[in-house]
mmCIF file of C-alpha atoms in Angstrom:
data_model
loop_
_atom_site.group_PDB
_atom_site.id
_atom_site.type_symbol
_atom_site.label_atom_id
_atom_site.label_comp_id
_atom_site.label_asym_id
_atom_site.label_seq_id
_atom_site.Cartn_x
_atom_site.Cartn_y
_atom_site.Cartn_z
ATOM 1 C CA MET A 1 -4.946 -8.943 1.691
ATOM 2 C CA LYS A 2 -4.808 -5.211 0.960
ATOM 3 C CA ASN A 3 -4.793 -4.540 4.769
ATOM 4 C CA PHE A 4 -1.479 -6.202 5.195
ATOM 5 C CA ILE A 5 0.445 -4.757 2.229
ATOM 6 C CA PHE A 6 1.561 -1.494 4.020
ATOM 7 C CA PRO A 7 2.653 -3.284 7.251
ATOM 8 C CA LEU A 8 4.521 -5.894 5.146
ATOM 9 C CA ILE A 9 6.443 -3.022 3.182
ATOM 10 C CA PHE A 10 7.408 -1.302 6.307
ATOM 11 C CA SER A 11 8.513 -4.521 8.089
ATOM 12 C CA CYS A 12 10.847 -5.095 5.088
ATOM 13 C CA LEU A 13 12.235 -1.570 5.309
ATOM 14 C CA LEU A 14 12.883 -1.884 8.938
ATOM 15 C CA LEU A 15 14.733 -5.184 8.571
ATOM 16 C CA SER A 16 16.801 -3.692 5.620
ATOM 17 C CA ILE A 17 17.921 -0.565 7.448
ATOM 18 C CA PRO A 18 20.593 -2.129 9.696
ATOM 19 C CA VAL A 19 22.234 -3.582 6.645
ATOM 20 C CA LEU A 20 22.135 -0.211 4.888
ATOM 21 C CA ALA A 21 23.356 1.776 7.967
ATOM 22 C CA GLN A 22 26.925 3.264 7.972
ATOM 23 C CA ARG A 23 28.648 0.481 9.911
ATOM 24 C CA HIS A 24 31.960 1.670 8.843
ATOM 25 C CA HIS A 25 31.328 5.203 10.498
ATOM 26 C CA GLN A 26 34.076 5.576 13.051
ATOM 27 C CA GLU A 27 32.243 8.314 15.119
ATOM 28 C CA SER A 28 30.467 6.892 18.338
ATOM 29 C CA VAL A 29 26.967 8.269 18.909
ATOM 30 C CA PRO A 30 26.488 9.122 22.461
ATOM 31 C CA LEU A 31 23.840 7.226 24.385
ATOM 32 C CA THR A 32 22.639 10.236 26.222
ATOM 33 C CA ASN A 33 21.821 14.068 25.457
ATOM 34 C CA VAL A 34 20.917 13.140 21.898
ATOM 35 C CA ASN A 35 17.871 14.218 19.563
ATOM 36 C CA ASP A 36 15.927 12.115 17.203
ATOM 37 C CA VAL A 37 13.569 13.307 14.326
ATOM 38 C CA TYR A 38 11.467 10.962 12.637
ATOM 39 C CA ALA A 39 8.762 10.164 10.208
ATOM 40 C CA GLY A 40 6.614 7.096 9.820
ATOM 41 C CA TYR A 41 3.275 5.519 9.203
ATOM 42 C CA GLY A 42 0.684 3.756 11.367
ATOM 43 C CA VAL A 43 -2.206 1.133 10.689
ATOM 44 C CA TYR A 44 -5.388 0.144 12.675
ATOM 45 C CA SER A 45 -5.955 3.377 14.674
ATOM 46 C CA ILE A 46 -8.452 2.934 17.639
ATOM 47 C CA TYR A 47 -10.179 5.817 16.022
ATOM 48 C CA MET A 48 -11.233 3.490 13.240
ATOM 49 C CA PHE A 49 -13.293 1.409 15.815
ATOM 50 C CA THR A 50 -14.884 4.320 17.604
ATOM 51 C CA GLN A 51 -15.450 7.150 15.220
ATOM 52 C CA GLN A 52 -18.939 6.152 13.839
ATOM 53 C CA ASN A 53 -20.385 7.603 17.125
ATOM 54 C CA ASN A 54 -19.087 10.906 16.124
ATOM 55 C CA THR A 55 -21.094 12.145 13.308
ATOM 56 C CA PRO A 56 -22.217 15.682 12.523
ATOM 57 C CA MET A 57 -25.698 14.427 11.840
ATOM 58 C CA GLY A 58 -26.768 13.591 15.279
ATOM 59 C CA GLU A 59 -30.482 13.394 14.446
ATOM 60 C CA LEU A 60 -29.829 10.660 11.794
ATOM 61 C CA GLY A 61 -30.069 7.156 13.078
ATOM 62 C CA TYR A 62 -28.599 4.056 11.189
ATOM 63 C CA GLU A 63 -29.709 0.591 10.396
ATOM 64 C CA LYS A 64 -26.398 -0.311 8.525
ATOM 65 C CA LYS A 65 -22.949 1.020 8.537
ATOM 66 C CA SER A 66 -20.156 0.222 6.138
ATOM 67 C CA LEU A 67 -16.715 -0.759 7.177
ATOM 68 C CA VAL A 68 -14.393 2.152 7.987
ATOM 69 C CA ASN A 69 -11.860 2.696 5.352
ATOM 70 C CA SER A 70 -8.491 4.669 5.959
ATOM 71 C CA ALA A 71 -5.159 5.099 4.107
ATOM 72 C CA GLY A 72 -3.456 5.012 7.611
ATOM 73 C CA THR A 73 -1.839 7.394 9.896
ATOM 74 C CA PHE A 74 1.019 9.579 8.776
ATOM 75 C CA LEU A 75 3.242 10.861 11.568
ATOM 76 C CA ALA A 76 6.233 12.906 12.492
ATOM 77 C CA GLY A 77 7.891 13.788 15.750
ATOM 78 C CA TYR A 78 10.890 14.714 17.816
ATOM 79 C CA SER A 79 12.394 13.043 20.916
ATOM 80 C CA ARG A 80 15.218 13.713 23.256
ATOM 81 C CA THR A 81 17.058 11.089 25.211
ATOM 82 C CA PHE A 82 18.057 12.589 28.605
ATOM 83 C CA ASN A 83 19.781 9.484 30.079
ATOM 84 C CA ARG A 84 20.189 5.816 29.331
ATOM 85 C CA VAL A 85 16.545 5.132 30.086
ATOM 86 C CA LEU A 86 14.407 8.298 29.675
ATOM 87 C CA SER A 87 13.222 9.972 26.426
ATOM 88 C CA PHE A 88 10.663 12.721 26.068
ATOM 89 C CA GLY A 89 9.346 14.274 22.931
ATOM 90 C CA PHE A 90 6.158 15.147 20.890
ATOM 91 C CA GLN A 91 4.454 13.656 17.723
ATOM 92 C CA ALA A 92 1.985 15.142 15.160
ATOM 93 C CA SER A 93 -0.134 12.910 13.025
ATOM 94 C CA TYR A 94 -2.784 13.077 10.281
ATOM 95 C CA MET A 95 -5.340 10.353 9.385
ATOM 96 C CA ASN A 96 -8.341 10.339 7.096
ATOM 97 C CA VAL A 97 -11.342 7.817 7.481
ATOM 98 C CA TYR A 98 -14.424 7.552 5.513
ATOM 99 C CA TRP A 99 -17.541 5.393 5.774
ATOM 100 C CA GLU A 100 -21.126 5.174 4.708
ATOM 101 C CA GLY A 101 -24.425 4.653 6.653
ATOM 102 C CA THR A 102 -27.981 3.867 5.762
ATOM 103 C CA GLY A 103 -30.436 6.052 7.763
ATOM 104 C CA TYR A 104 -33.869 4.750 8.926
ATOM 105 C CA SER A 105 -35.311 8.170 9.633
ATOM 106 C CA ASP A 106 -35.027 9.518 5.908
ATOM 107 C CA ASN A 107 -36.135 6.676 3.741
ATOM 108 C CA GLU A 108 -33.033 4.725 3.922
ATOM 109 C CA ALA A 109 -30.894 7.278 2.406
ATOM 110 C CA THR A 110 -27.205 6.731 2.237
ATOM 111 C CA SER A 111 -25.057 9.157 3.906
ATOM 112 C CA LYS A 112 -21.209 9.510 3.210
ATOM 113 C CA HIS A 113 -18.875 10.567 5.838
ATOM 114 C CA ASN A 114 -15.324 11.761 5.898
ATOM 115 C CA ASP A 115 -13.275 12.624 8.950
ATOM 116 C CA ALA A 116 -9.921 14.326 9.054
ATOM 117 C CA VAL A 117 -8.051 13.859 12.252
ATOM 118 C CA LEU A 118 -5.166 15.909 13.277
ATOM 119 C CA SER A 119 -3.418 14.821 16.546
ATOM 120 C CA GLY A 120 -0.677 16.084 18.755
ATOM 121 C CA ILE A 121 0.833 13.734 21.441
ATOM 122 C CA VAL A 122 3.447 14.312 24.165
ATOM 123 C CA LYS A 123 5.467 11.064 24.527
ATOM 124 C CA LEU A 124 7.378 9.624 27.402
ATOM 125 C CA SER A 125 9.569 6.602 26.573
ATOM 126 C CA PHE A 126 11.517 4.109 28.860
ATOM 127 C CA CYS A 127 14.421 2.228 27.209
ATOM 128 C CA TYR A 128 15.475 -1.112 28.746
ATOM 129 C CA VAL A 129 18.125 -1.896 25.865
ATOM 130 C CA ASN A 130 20.317 1.177 24.992
ATOM 131 C CA LYS A 131 23.242 0.408 22.455
ATOM 132 C CA PRO A 132 24.813 2.988 20.112
ATOM 133 C CA SER A 133 23.038 1.211 17.215
ATOM 134 C CA PHE A 134 20.155 -0.651 18.814
ATOM 135 C CA ARG A 135 17.385 0.275 21.279
ATOM 136 C CA MET A 136 14.359 -1.384 22.750
ATOM 137 C CA TYR A 137 11.861 0.693 24.744
ATOM 138 C CA SER A 138 8.242 0.993 25.999
ATOM 139 C CA GLY A 139 6.214 4.266 26.458
ATOM 140 C CA PHE A 140 2.965 6.230 26.410
ATOM 141 C CA GLY A 141 1.580 9.516 25.318
ATOM 142 C CA ILE A 142 -1.182 11.718 25.686
ATOM 143 C CA GLY A 143 -2.452 14.781 23.857
ATOM 144 C CA ILE A 144 -5.497 15.893 21.793
ATOM 145 C CA SER A 145 -7.120 15.323 18.448
ATOM 146 C CA VAL A 146 -8.902 17.902 16.226
ATOM 147 C CA ILE A 147 -11.488 15.980 14.214
ATOM 148 C CA ASN A 148 -12.991 17.839 11.241
ATOM 149 C CA SER A 149 -16.122 15.714 10.075
ATOM 150 C CA THR A 150 -17.992 16.167 6.709
ATOM 151 C CA ALA A 151 -21.282 14.291 5.902
ATOM 152 C CA THR A 152 -23.472 14.331 2.860
ATOM 153 C CA LEU A 153 -27.069 13.382 2.518
ATOM 154 C CA ASN A 154 -29.492 13.949 -0.322
ATOM 155 C CA GLY A 155 -27.172 16.452 -1.816
ATOM 156 C CA ASN A 156 -26.947 18.482 1.476
ATOM 157 C CA SER A 157 -23.580 18.754 3.300
ATOM 158 C CA TYR A 158 -22.977 18.882 7.074
ATOM 159 C CA TYR A 159 -20.025 19.956 8.859
ATOM 160 C CA ASP A 160 -18.616 19.580 12.281
ATOM 161 C CA ARG A 161 -15.309 20.192 14.354
ATOM 162 C CA LYS A 162 -14.599 18.282 17.663
ATOM 163 C CA LEU A 163 -11.816 17.927 20.183
ATOM 164 C CA ARG A 164 -11.164 14.392 21.517
ATOM 165 C CA PRO A 165 -8.438 13.011 23.702
ATOM 166 C CA ALA A 166 -5.529 11.387 21.913
ATOM 167 C CA GLY A 167 -3.201 8.828 23.348
ATOM 168 C CA GLN A 168 -0.703 6.181 22.287
ATOM 169 C CA LEU A 169 0.595 3.301 24.308
ATOM 170 C CA THR A 170 3.933 1.642 22.967
ATOM 171 C CA LEU A 171 4.212 -1.884 24.434
ATOM 172 C CA MET A 172 7.407 -2.616 22.618
ATOM 173 C CA GLY A 173 9.445 -0.363 20.277
ATOM 174 C CA VAL A 174 12.823 -0.979 18.315
ATOM 175 C CA ARG A 175 15.169 1.443 16.926
ATOM 176 C CA ALA A 176 18.050 0.179 14.773
ATOM 177 C CA GLY A 177 20.845 2.279 13.456
ATOM 178 C CA ARG A 178 23.301 5.063 14.422
ATOM 179 C CA LYS A 179 22.656 8.386 12.954
ATOM 180 C CA LEU A 180 20.224 7.156 10.305
ATOM 181 C CA GLY A 181 18.001 4.200 10.955
ATOM 182 C CA GLY A 182 14.594 2.724 11.137
ATOM 183 C CA PHE A 183 11.894 1.976 13.798
ATOM 184 C CA GLY A 184 9.103 -0.207 14.540
ATOM 185 C CA GLU A 185 6.567 -0.060 17.355
ATOM 186 C CA PHE A 186 3.731 -2.184 18.575
ATOM 187 C CA GLY A 187 0.997 -1.023 20.796
ATOM 188 C CA PHE A 188 -2.401 0.746 20.366
ATOM 189 C CA GLY A 189 -4.025 4.108 20.367
ATOM 190 C CA THR A 190 -4.545 7.083 18.180
ATOM 191 C CA ASN A 191 -1.745 6.388 15.610
ATOM 192 C CA GLY A 192 -2.325 2.702 15.269
ATOM 193 C CA ILE A 193 -1.406 -0.760 16.429
ATOM 194 C CA ILE A 194 1.782 -0.954 14.318
ATOM 195 C CA ASN A 195 3.873 2.045 13.545
ATOM 196 C CA ALA A 196 7.113 2.027 11.537
ATOM 197 C CA GLY A 197 9.400 4.554 9.875
ATOM 198 C CA MET A 198 12.735 6.081 9.762
ATOM 199 C CA PHE A 199 14.759 8.468 11.993
ATOM 200 C CA TYR A 200 17.820 10.792 12.114
ATOM 201 C CA ARG A 201 19.842 11.097 15.223
ATOM 202 C CA PHE A 202 22.262 14.101 16.208
ATOM 203 C CA GLY A 203 23.802 15.228 19.406
ATOM 204 C CA ASP A 204 23.884 18.673 20.945
#
């Protein structure tokens, strides 16, 4: 049940933002040549399903591994809408994951792992509904992740830093609001299956 608390909170926030938006505002926000800055949160990153192959203790094998735990992905970004269809921008994110493993090469000692993942992604979005207060879009992004890994075993600490490709595919995204609003995205990749948050839009 805990895994659904954060998605539920952000879904409620997303649904409430259009009601709280400044509907009485008379100024019309243009549909092109506008800028968005945003911050949000993501859950179920693809990294949680693949990172156990990335350990700074390559010589240690495992008979058993615990489930991967994470507080989710915290992200912020900027995008610019050049016309009614195309938007381009960049996104930075941070995620921390941790797990445990029992090794068979050291008397079944338990090791603890902690990975801090910093990612930067360049994103391209294609909008198929573009209204002053509502947008629907899809897109993709590519970039790179810096993974700082720490592992402890029998009181000894091991450190490693790796570079890995990063990417995000947005199958469907929604933005609601004129200048201040909320967004929700469904897809998969480095930043999660579900992303949600708030944005602020301004023109040139």
